[in-house]
Amino acid sequence: MLTAFISRLATEIKYHPLIAPYMNVKKPIEQYLHQHEILALLSVRRPVRVLIADEIGLGKTITAIAVAKYLEKTGEARRVLVIVPRILLNQWITELNGMGINDAFDIERYNIELMKRRGFPAGYYIGSIDLLKRDQYIERISGVDWDLIIIDEAHKMSIKGSKKTLRYNEVGGKLVGSRLGLHAIFLSATPHKGDPEDYLSRLKLLDPLLGSPRE
């Protein structure tokens, strides 16, 4: 029993983000304490399902990639999907490269069928939310056994009254809301747009047990 405990403790220490932070891979990155605090908090949560709602400039992208690399190191994230607005694709690829992830697969119309035929082998994949929300594309990726899904600008998955957007239904619902054992990270600098129902609808994709705004 003692030997097993020591072995487990050694593993946790080896991979604990405050001891072995997965940053500064290629280029100097100014590290913020809150990024390490998030890693430390999430290192003991399973599954990792969280909304990171820092303001612009506080390193949400780097934090999410660091969490992904932590889960990769512990063997829990072999297949990672990153979903972003198209305008942010190049920025994300640059950040992934800076963190030592140089072989992320860019999902596009012309290659998604080939990726499906190959079975989406282990690795990092990145695609536009407005491409992937379409029926012919969401069906190709919703059947993939993803370990971690990261969605940037998560507030774009919204509802208006009883009407849910395609981004909410197709991307949020099919990829995250229906898979409660999946690791999922939402990122947004504007998580609350003044509508409590809209705000909670996104959180319920991560935790369906949340109640109404009054509750």
Coordinates of N, CA and C in Angstrom, one line a residue:
M1 N 0.8 -1.2 0.0 CA 0.0 0.0 0.0 C 0.9 1.3 0.0
L2 N 1.9 1.3 0.9 CA 2.8 2.4 0.9 C 3.5 2.6 -0.4
T3 N 4.0 1.5 -1.0 CA 4.7 1.6 -2.2 C 3.8 2.2 -3.3
A4 N 2.6 1.8 -3.4 CA 1.6 2.3 -4.4 C 1.4 3.8 -4.2
F5 N 1.3 4.2 -2.9 CA 1.0 5.6 -2.6 C 2.2 6.4 -3.0
I6 N 3.4 6.0 -2.7 CA 4.6 6.7 -3.1 C 4.8 6.8 -4.6
S7 N 4.4 5.7 -5.3 CA 4.5 5.7 -6.8 C 3.5 6.7 -7.4
R8 N 2.3 6.7 -6.8 CA 1.3 7.7 -7.3 C 1.7 9.1 -7.0
L9 N 2.2 9.3 -5.8 CA 2.7 10.7 -5.4 C 3.8 11.2 -6.4
A10 N 4.7 10.3 -6.7 CA 5.8 10.6 -7.6 C 5.3 11.0 -9.0
T11 N 4.3 10.3 -9.4 CA 3.7 10.6 -10.7 C 3.0 12.0 -10.7
E12 N 2.3 12.2 -9.6 CA 1.6 13.5 -9.5 C 2.6 14.7 -9.5
I13 N 3.7 14.5 -8.7 CA 4.7 15.5 -8.6 C 5.4 15.7 -10.0
K14 N 5.6 14.6 -10.7 CA 6.3 14.7 -12.0 C 5.5 15.6 -13.0
Y15 N 4.2 15.4 -12.9 CA 3.3 16.1 -13.9 C 2.6 17.3 -13.3
H16 N 2.8 17.6 -12.1 CA 2.0 18.7 -11.5 C 2.4 20.0 -12.2
P17 N 1.5 20.8 -12.6 CA 1.8 22.0 -13.4 C 2.6 23.1 -12.7
L18 N 2.6 23.2 -11.4 CA 3.4 24.1 -10.7 C 4.8 23.7 -10.6
I19 N 5.0 22.4 -10.7 CA 6.4 21.9 -10.6 C 7.0 21.7 -12.0
A20 N 6.1 21.2 -13.0 CA 6.6 21.0 -14.3 C 5.7 21.8 -15.3
P21 N 5.7 23.1 -15.3 CA 4.8 23.9 -16.2 C 5.1 23.7 -17.6
Y22 N 4.1 23.5 -18.4 CA 4.2 23.2 -19.9 C 4.2 24.5 -20.6
M23 N 5.2 25.3 -20.4 CA 5.2 26.6 -21.1 C 6.7 26.9 -21.5
N24 N 6.9 28.0 -22.2 CA 8.3 28.4 -22.6 C 8.9 27.3 -23.4
V25 N 8.2 26.7 -24.4 CA 8.8 25.7 -25.2 C 9.8 26.2 -26.2
K26 N 9.3 27.2 -27.0 CA 10.2 27.7 -28.1 C 10.6 29.1 -27.8
K27 N 9.7 30.0 -27.5 CA 10.0 31.4 -27.4 C 9.7 31.8 -25.9
P28 N 10.3 32.8 -25.4 CA 10.0 33.3 -24.1 C 8.6 33.7 -24.0
I29 N 7.9 33.2 -23.0 CA 6.5 33.6 -22.7 C 6.4 34.1 -21.3
E30 N 5.8 35.3 -21.2 CA 5.6 35.9 -19.9 C 4.6 35.1 -19.1
Q31 N 5.0 34.4 -18.1 CA 4.0 33.6 -17.4 C 3.3 34.4 -16.3
Y32 N 2.0 34.2 -16.2 CA 1.2 34.8 -15.2 C 0.9 33.8 -14.1
L33 N 0.9 34.2 -12.9 CA 0.6 33.3 -11.8 C -0.8 32.6 -11.9
H34 N -1.8 33.4 -12.4 CA -3.1 32.8 -12.5 C -3.1 31.6 -13.6
Q35 N -2.2 31.6 -14.5 CA -2.2 30.5 -15.5 C -1.7 29.3 -14.8
H36 N -0.8 29.4 -13.9 CA -0.3 28.2 -13.1 C -1.4 27.8 -12.1
E37 N -2.1 28.8 -11.6 CA -3.2 28.4 -10.6 C -4.3 27.6 -11.3
I38 N -4.6 28.0 -12.5 CA -5.7 27.3 -13.2 C -5.2 25.9 -13.5
L39 N -4.0 25.7 -13.9 CA -3.4 24.4 -14.2 C -3.5 23.5 -12.9
A40 N -3.1 24.2 -11.8 CA -3.1 23.4 -10.5 C -4.5 23.0 -10.1
L41 N -5.4 23.9 -10.3 CA -6.8 23.6 -9.9 C -7.4 22.4 -10.8
L42 N -7.1 22.5 -12.1 CA -7.6 21.5 -13.0 C -6.9 20.2 -12.9
S43 N -5.7 20.2 -12.4 CA -5.0 18.9 -12.3 C -5.6 17.9 -11.4
V44 N -6.5 18.3 -10.6 CA -7.2 17.4 -9.7 C -8.7 17.2 -10.0
R45 N -9.1 17.8 -11.2 CA -10.5 17.6 -11.6 C -10.6 16.7 -12.8
R46 N -11.5 15.7 -12.7 CA -11.7 14.8 -13.8 C -13.2 14.6 -14.0
P47 N -13.8 14.8 -15.2 CA -13.1 15.3 -16.3 C -12.9 16.8 -16.1
V48 N -11.9 17.4 -16.9 CA -11.8 18.8 -17.0 C -12.8 19.4 -17.8
R49 N -13.7 20.2 -17.2 CA -14.8 20.8 -18.0 C -14.9 22.2 -17.4
V50 N -14.5 23.2 -18.1 CA -14.3 24.5 -17.5 C -14.5 25.6 -18.5
L51 N -15.0 26.8 -18.1 CA -15.0 28.0 -18.8 C -14.0 28.9 -18.3
I52 N -13.0 29.3 -19.1 CA -12.0 30.3 -18.7 C -12.4 31.6 -19.3
A53 N -12.7 32.6 -18.4 CA -13.3 33.8 -18.9 C -12.5 35.0 -18.5
D54 N -11.2 34.9 -18.7 CA -10.3 36.1 -18.4 C -10.5 37.1 -19.5
E55 N -10.1 38.3 -19.2 CA -10.2 39.4 -20.1 C -9.1 39.3 -21.2
I56 N -9.2 40.0 -22.3 CA -8.3 40.0 -23.4 C -6.9 40.3 -22.9
G57 N -5.9 39.6 -23.3 CA -4.5 39.8 -23.0 C -4.0 39.1 -21.7
L58 N -4.8 38.3 -21.1 CA -4.4 37.6 -19.9 C -4.0 36.1 -20.2
G59 N -3.9 35.8 -21.5 CA -3.3 34.5 -21.8 C -4.3 33.3 -21.8
K60 N -5.5 33.5 -22.2 CA -6.4 32.3 -22.2 C -6.0 31.2 -23.2
T61 N -5.5 31.6 -24.3 CA -5.0 30.7 -25.3 C -3.9 29.8 -24.8
I62 N -2.9 30.5 -24.2 CA -1.7 29.8 -23.6 C -2.1 28.9 -22.5
T63 N -3.1 29.4 -21.7 CA -3.5 28.5 -20.6 C -4.2 27.3 -21.1
A64 N -5.1 27.4 -22.1 CA -5.8 26.2 -22.6 C -4.8 25.2 -23.2
I65 N -3.8 25.7 -24.0 CA -2.8 24.8 -24.6 C -2.0 24.2 -23.5
A66 N -1.6 24.9 -22.4 CA -0.9 24.3 -21.3 C -1.7 23.2 -20.6
V67 N -3.0 23.4 -20.5 CA -3.8 22.3 -19.9 C -3.9 21.1 -20.8
A68 N -4.0 21.4 -22.1 CA -4.0 20.3 -23.1 C -2.7 19.5 -23.0
K69 N -1.5 20.2 -22.9 CA -0.2 19.5 -22.9 C -0.1 18.7 -21.6
Y70 N -0.7 19.3 -20.5 CA -0.7 18.6 -19.2 C -1.4 17.2 -19.3
L71 N -2.6 17.3 -19.9 CA -3.4 16.1 -20.1 C -2.8 15.2 -21.1
E72 N -2.1 15.7 -22.1 CA -1.3 14.9 -23.0 C -0.2 14.1 -22.3
K73 N 0.5 14.8 -21.4 CA 1.6 14.2 -20.7 C 1.1 13.1 -19.7
T74 N -0.1 13.2 -19.2 CA -0.6 12.2 -18.3 C -1.4 11.1 -19.1
G75 N -1.3 11.2 -20.4 CA -2.0 10.1 -21.2 C -3.5 10.3 -21.4
E76 N -4.0 11.4 -21.1 CA -5.5 11.6 -21.1 C -6.0 12.4 -22.3
A77 N -5.1 12.9 -23.1 CA -5.5 13.7 -24.3 C -4.6 13.3 -25.5
R78 N -5.0 12.3 -26.2 CA -4.3 11.8 -27.4 C -4.8 12.5 -28.6
R79 N -6.1 12.8 -28.6 CA -6.8 13.4 -29.8 C -7.5 14.7 -29.3
V80 N -7.0 15.8 -29.8 CA -7.5 17.1 -29.3 C -8.0 17.9 -30.5
L81 N -9.2 18.5 -30.3 CA -9.9 19.3 -31.3 C -10.0 20.7 -30.8
V82 N -9.5 21.7 -31.5 CA -9.6 23.1 -31.2 C -10.6 23.8 -32.2
I83 N -11.6 24.5 -31.7 CA -12.6 25.1 -32.6 C -12.6 26.6 -32.3
V84 N -12.4 27.4 -33.4 CA -12.2 28.8 -33.2 C -12.9 29.5 -34.4
P85 N -13.2 30.8 -34.2 CA -13.6 31.6 -35.4 C -12.5 31.6 -36.4
R86 N -12.9 31.6 -37.7 CA -11.9 31.5 -38.8 C -10.8 32.6 -38.7
I87 N -11.2 33.8 -38.2 CA -10.3 34.9 -38.1 C -9.1 34.6 -37.1
L88 N -9.3 33.7 -36.2 CA -8.3 33.3 -35.2 C -7.5 32.1 -35.5
L89 N -7.8 31.5 -36.7 CA -7.1 30.2 -37.0 C -5.5 30.4 -37.0
N90 N -5.1 31.4 -37.7 CA -3.6 31.6 -37.8 C -3.0 32.0 -36.5
Q91 N -3.7 32.8 -35.7 CA -3.2 33.1 -34.4 C -3.1 31.8 -33.5
W92 N -4.0 31.0 -33.6 CA -4.0 29.7 -32.8 C -2.9 28.8 -33.2
I93 N -2.7 28.7 -34.5 CA -1.6 27.9 -35.1 C -0.3 28.4 -34.6
T94 N -0.1 29.7 -34.6 CA 1.1 30.4 -34.2 C 1.4 30.0 -32.7
E95 N 0.3 30.1 -31.9 CA 0.4 29.8 -30.4 C 0.7 28.4 -30.2
L96 N 0.1 27.5 -31.0 CA 0.4 26.1 -30.8 C 1.9 25.8 -31.2
N97 N 2.3 26.4 -32.3 CA 3.7 26.2 -32.7 C 4.7 26.7 -31.6
G98 N 4.3 27.9 -31.0 CA 5.1 28.4 -29.9 C 5.2 27.5 -28.7
M99 N 4.2 26.7 -28.5 CA 4.2 25.8 -27.4 C 4.7 24.4 -27.7
G100 N 5.3 24.3 -28.9 CA 5.9 23.0 -29.3 C 5.0 22.1 -30.0
I101 N 3.8 22.5 -30.4 CA 2.9 21.7 -31.2 C 2.9 22.1 -32.6
N102 N 3.8 21.5 -33.4 CA 4.1 21.9 -34.8 C 3.3 21.2 -35.9
D103 N 2.6 20.1 -35.5 CA 1.9 19.3 -36.5 C 0.4 19.3 -36.3
A104 N -0.2 20.4 -35.9 CA -1.7 20.4 -35.8 C -2.3 20.3 -37.2
F105 N -3.3 19.5 -37.3 CA -4.0 19.4 -38.6 C -5.1 20.4 -38.7
D106 N -5.0 21.2 -39.8 CA -6.0 22.2 -40.1 C -7.2 21.6 -40.9
I107 N -8.4 21.5 -40.2 CA -9.5 20.9 -40.9 C -10.2 21.9 -41.9
E108 N -10.2 21.5 -43.1 CA -10.9 22.3 -44.2 C -11.8 21.4 -45.0
R109 N -12.5 22.1 -45.9 CA -13.5 21.3 -46.8 C -12.8 20.3 -47.6
Y110 N -11.6 20.6 -48.1 CA -10.9 19.7 -49.0 C -10.2 18.5 -48.4
N111 N -10.0 18.5 -47.0 CA -9.3 17.4 -46.4 C -10.1 16.7 -45.3
I112 N -11.3 17.1 -45.0 CA -12.0 16.5 -43.9 C -12.4 15.1 -44.2
E113 N -12.7 14.8 -45.5 CA -13.1 13.4 -45.8 C -11.9 12.5 -45.7
L114 N -10.7 13.0 -46.1 CA -9.5 12.2 -46.0 C -9.2 11.9 -44.6
M115 N -9.3 12.9 -43.7 CA -9.1 12.7 -42.3 C -10.0 11.7 -41.7
K116 N -11.3 11.7 -42.2 CA -12.2 10.7 -41.7 C -11.9 9.3 -42.1
R117 N -11.5 9.2 -43.4 CA -11.1 7.8 -43.9 C -9.9 7.3 -43.1
R118 N -9.0 8.2 -42.7 CA -7.8 7.8 -41.9 C -8.1 7.6 -40.4
G119 N -9.4 7.9 -40.0 CA -9.8 7.7 -38.7 C -9.3 8.8 -37.7
F120 N -9.0 9.9 -38.2 CA -8.5 11.0 -37.3 C -7.5 10.5 -36.3
P121 N -6.3 10.2 -36.8 CA -5.2 9.6 -35.9 C -4.9 10.6 -34.8
A122 N -4.3 10.1 -33.7 CA -3.9 10.9 -32.6 C -3.2 12.2 -33.0
G123 N -3.5 13.3 -32.3 CA -2.9 14.6 -32.6 C -3.8 15.7 -32.3
Y124 N -3.3 16.9 -32.7 CA -4.1 18.1 -32.5 C -4.8 18.5 -33.8
Y125 N -6.0 18.9 -33.8 CA -6.8 19.3 -34.9 C -7.4 20.7 -34.6
I126 N -7.5 21.5 -35.7 CA -8.1 22.9 -35.5 C -9.0 23.2 -36.7
G127 N -10.1 23.7 -36.4 CA -11.1 24.1 -37.4 C -11.9 25.3 -37.1
S128 N -12.5 25.8 -38.1 CA -13.4 27.0 -38.0 C -14.8 26.6 -37.5
I129 N -15.3 27.3 -36.5 CA -16.7 26.9 -35.9 C -17.8 27.0 -37.0
D130 N -17.6 28.0 -37.9 CA -18.7 28.1 -38.9 C -18.6 27.1 -40.0
L131 N -17.4 26.5 -40.2 CA -17.3 25.4 -41.1 C -17.9 24.1 -40.4
L132 N -17.4 23.9 -39.2 CA -17.8 22.6 -38.5 C -19.2 22.5 -38.1
K133 N -19.9 23.7 -38.0 CA -21.4 23.7 -37.6 C -22.3 23.1 -38.7
R134 N -21.8 23.0 -39.9 CA -22.6 22.6 -41.0 C -22.8 21.1 -41.0
D135 N -24.0 20.7 -41.4 CA -24.4 19.3 -41.3 C -23.3 18.3 -41.8
Q136 N -22.9 18.6 -43.1 CA -22.0 17.6 -43.7 C -20.6 17.5 -43.0
Y137 N -20.3 18.5 -42.2 CA -19.0 18.5 -41.5 C -19.1 18.1 -40.1
I138 N -20.1 18.5 -39.4 CA -20.3 18.1 -38.0 C -20.5 16.6 -37.9
E139 N -21.2 16.0 -38.9 CA -21.4 14.6 -38.8 C -20.1 13.8 -39.0
R140 N -19.1 14.4 -39.7 CA -17.8 13.7 -39.9 C -17.0 13.8 -38.6
I141 N -17.1 14.8 -37.8 CA -16.3 14.9 -36.6 C -17.0 14.5 -35.3
S142 N -18.3 14.5 -35.3 CA -19.0 14.1 -34.1 C -18.9 12.7 -33.7
G143 N -18.5 11.8 -34.6 CA -18.3 10.4 -34.3 C -16.9 10.1 -33.9
V144 N -16.0 11.1 -33.9 CA -14.6 10.9 -33.5 C -14.5 10.8 -32.0
D145 N -13.6 9.9 -31.5 CA -13.4 9.8 -30.1 C -12.4 10.8 -29.6
W146 N -12.9 12.1 -29.5 CA -12.0 13.1 -29.0 C -11.8 13.0 -27.5
D147 N -10.6 13.3 -27.1 CA -10.3 13.3 -25.7 C -10.5 14.7 -25.0
L148 N -10.2 15.7 -25.8 CA -10.3 17.1 -25.3 C -10.8 18.0 -26.5
I149 N -11.8 18.9 -26.2 CA -12.2 19.8 -27.1 C -12.1 21.2 -26.5
I150 N -11.4 22.1 -27.2 CA -11.3 23.5 -26.8 C -12.1 24.4 -27.8
I151 N -12.9 25.2 -27.2 CA -13.7 26.1 -28.1 C -13.4 27.6 -27.7
D152 N -12.8 28.3 -28.6 CA -12.5 29.7 -28.3 C -13.7 30.6 -28.7
E153 N -13.8 31.8 -28.1 CA -15.0 32.7 -28.4 C -16.3 31.9 -28.1
A154 N -16.3 31.2 -27.0 CA -17.5 30.3 -26.7 C -18.8 31.1 -26.6
H155 N -18.8 32.4 -26.4 CA -20.0 33.1 -26.3 C -20.7 33.2 -27.6
K156 N -20.1 32.8 -28.7 CA -20.7 32.7 -30.0 C -21.7 31.5 -30.1
M157 N -21.6 30.6 -29.2 CA -22.6 29.5 -29.1 C -23.7 30.1 -28.2
S158 N -24.7 30.7 -28.8 CA -25.7 31.4 -28.0 C -27.1 31.0 -28.3
I159 N -28.0 31.4 -27.4 CA -29.5 31.2 -27.6 C -30.2 32.6 -27.5
K160 N -31.3 32.7 -28.2 CA -32.1 33.9 -28.1 C -33.5 33.5 -27.8
G161 N -33.9 33.6 -26.6 CA -35.2 33.1 -26.2 C -35.2 31.6 -26.2
S162 N -36.1 31.0 -27.0 CA -36.1 29.5 -27.1 C -35.3 29.1 -28.4
K163 N -34.8 30.0 -29.1 CA -34.1 29.7 -30.3 C -32.6 29.5 -30.1
K164 N -32.0 28.4 -30.5 CA -30.6 28.1 -30.3 C -29.9 28.2 -31.7
T165 N -28.7 28.8 -31.7 CA -28.0 28.9 -32.9 C -27.4 27.6 -33.4
L166 N -27.0 27.5 -34.6 CA -26.4 26.3 -35.1 C -25.1 26.1 -34.4
R167 N -24.4 27.1 -34.1 CA -23.1 26.9 -33.3 C -23.4 26.3 -32.0
Y168 N -24.5 26.7 -31.3 CA -24.9 26.1 -30.0 C -25.3 24.6 -30.2
N169 N -26.3 24.4 -31.1 CA -26.8 23.0 -31.3 C -25.8 22.1 -31.8
E170 N -25.2 22.5 -33.0 CA -24.4 21.5 -33.7 C -23.0 21.3 -33.1
V171 N -22.3 22.4 -32.7 CA -21.0 22.4 -32.2 C -21.0 22.1 -30.7
G172 N -21.7 23.0 -29.9 CA -21.7 22.8 -28.5 C -22.5 21.6 -28.0
G173 N -23.7 21.4 -28.6 CA -24.5 20.3 -28.2 C -24.0 18.9 -28.6
K174 N -23.6 18.8 -29.9 CA -23.2 17.5 -30.4 C -21.8 17.1 -29.9
L175 N -20.9 18.1 -29.8 CA -19.6 17.7 -29.5 C -19.3 17.7 -28.0
V176 N -19.9 18.6 -27.2 CA -19.6 18.7 -25.8 C -20.8 18.3 -24.9
G177 N -21.9 18.9 -25.2 CA -23.1 18.7 -24.3 C -23.5 17.2 -24.2
S178 N -23.3 16.5 -25.2 CA -23.7 15.1 -25.2 C -22.6 14.1 -24.7
R179 N -21.5 14.6 -24.4 CA -20.4 13.8 -23.9 C -19.8 14.3 -22.6
L180 N -20.5 13.8 -21.5 CA -20.2 14.4 -20.2 C -18.8 13.9 -19.7
G181 N -18.3 12.8 -20.3 CA -17.0 12.3 -19.8 C -15.8 12.9 -20.5
L182 N -16.1 13.8 -21.5 CA -15.1 14.4 -22.3 C -14.4 15.6 -21.6
H183 N -13.1 15.8 -21.8 CA -12.5 17.0 -21.3 C -12.9 18.1 -22.3
A184 N -13.3 19.3 -21.7 CA -13.7 20.4 -22.6 C -13.3 21.7 -21.9
I185 N -12.8 22.6 -22.7 CA -12.4 24.0 -22.2 C -13.1 25.0 -23.1
F186 N -13.9 25.9 -22.5 CA -14.5 27.0 -23.3 C -13.6 28.3 -22.9
L187 N -13.4 29.1 -23.9 CA -12.7 30.4 -23.7 C -13.6 31.5 -24.1
S188 N -13.6 32.6 -23.3 CA -14.3 33.8 -23.7 C -13.9 35.0 -22.8
A189 N -13.7 36.1 -23.5 CA -13.5 37.4 -22.7 C -14.8 38.1 -22.4
T190 N -15.9 37.6 -23.1 CA -17.2 38.2 -22.8 C -18.2 37.1 -22.6
P191 N -18.1 36.4 -21.5 CA -18.9 35.2 -21.3 C -20.4 35.5 -21.1
H192 N -20.7 36.7 -20.5 CA -22.1 37.1 -20.1 C -22.4 38.3 -21.0
K193 N -23.5 38.1 -21.8 CA -23.9 39.2 -22.7 C -25.2 39.9 -22.2
G194 N -25.4 39.8 -20.9 CA -26.6 40.4 -20.3 C -27.8 39.6 -20.2
D195 N -27.8 38.4 -20.8 CA -28.9 37.5 -20.8 C -28.6 36.3 -19.9
P196 N -29.2 36.1 -18.7 CA -28.8 35.0 -17.8 C -29.1 33.7 -18.4
E197 N -30.2 33.5 -19.2 CA -30.5 32.2 -19.8 C -29.4 31.9 -20.8
D198 N -29.0 32.9 -21.6 CA -28.0 32.6 -22.6 C -26.7 32.2 -22.0
Y199 N -26.3 32.9 -20.9 CA -25.1 32.6 -20.2 C -25.1 31.2 -19.6
L200 N -26.2 30.8 -18.9 CA -26.3 29.5 -18.3 C -26.4 28.4 -19.3
S201 N -27.0 28.7 -20.5 CA -27.1 27.7 -21.5 C -25.7 27.2 -21.9
R202 N -24.7 28.1 -22.0 CA -23.4 27.6 -22.3 C -22.7 26.8 -21.2
L203 N -23.0 27.3 -19.9 CA -22.4 26.5 -18.8 C -23.1 25.1 -18.7
K204 N -24.3 25.0 -19.1 CA -25.0 23.7 -19.0 C -24.4 22.7 -20.0
L205 N -23.8 23.2 -21.1 CA -23.1 22.3 -22.0 C -21.9 21.6 -21.2
L206 N -21.4 22.3 -20.3 CA -20.3 21.8 -19.5 C -20.8 21.0 -18.3
D207 N -21.9 21.5 -17.7 CA -22.5 20.9 -16.5 C -24.0 21.0 -16.6
P208 N -24.6 19.9 -17.1 CA -26.1 19.9 -17.3 C -26.9 20.0 -16.0
L209 N -26.3 19.8 -14.9 CA -27.0 19.8 -13.6 C -27.2 21.3 -13.1
L210 N -26.7 22.3 -13.7 CA -27.0 23.6 -13.3 C -28.4 24.0 -13.5
G211 N -29.0 24.8 -12.6 CA -30.4 25.1 -12.6 C -30.7 26.3 -13.4
S212 N -31.8 26.9 -13.1 CA -32.3 28.2 -13.8 C -31.5 29.4 -13.2
P213 N -31.6 30.5 -13.9 CA -31.0 31.7 -13.3 C -31.4 32.0 -11.9
R214 N -32.7 31.8 -11.6 CA -33.2 32.0 -10.2 C -32.5 31.1 -9.2
E215 N -32.4 29.8 -9.6 CA -31.7 28.9 -8.7 C -30.2 29.2 -8.6

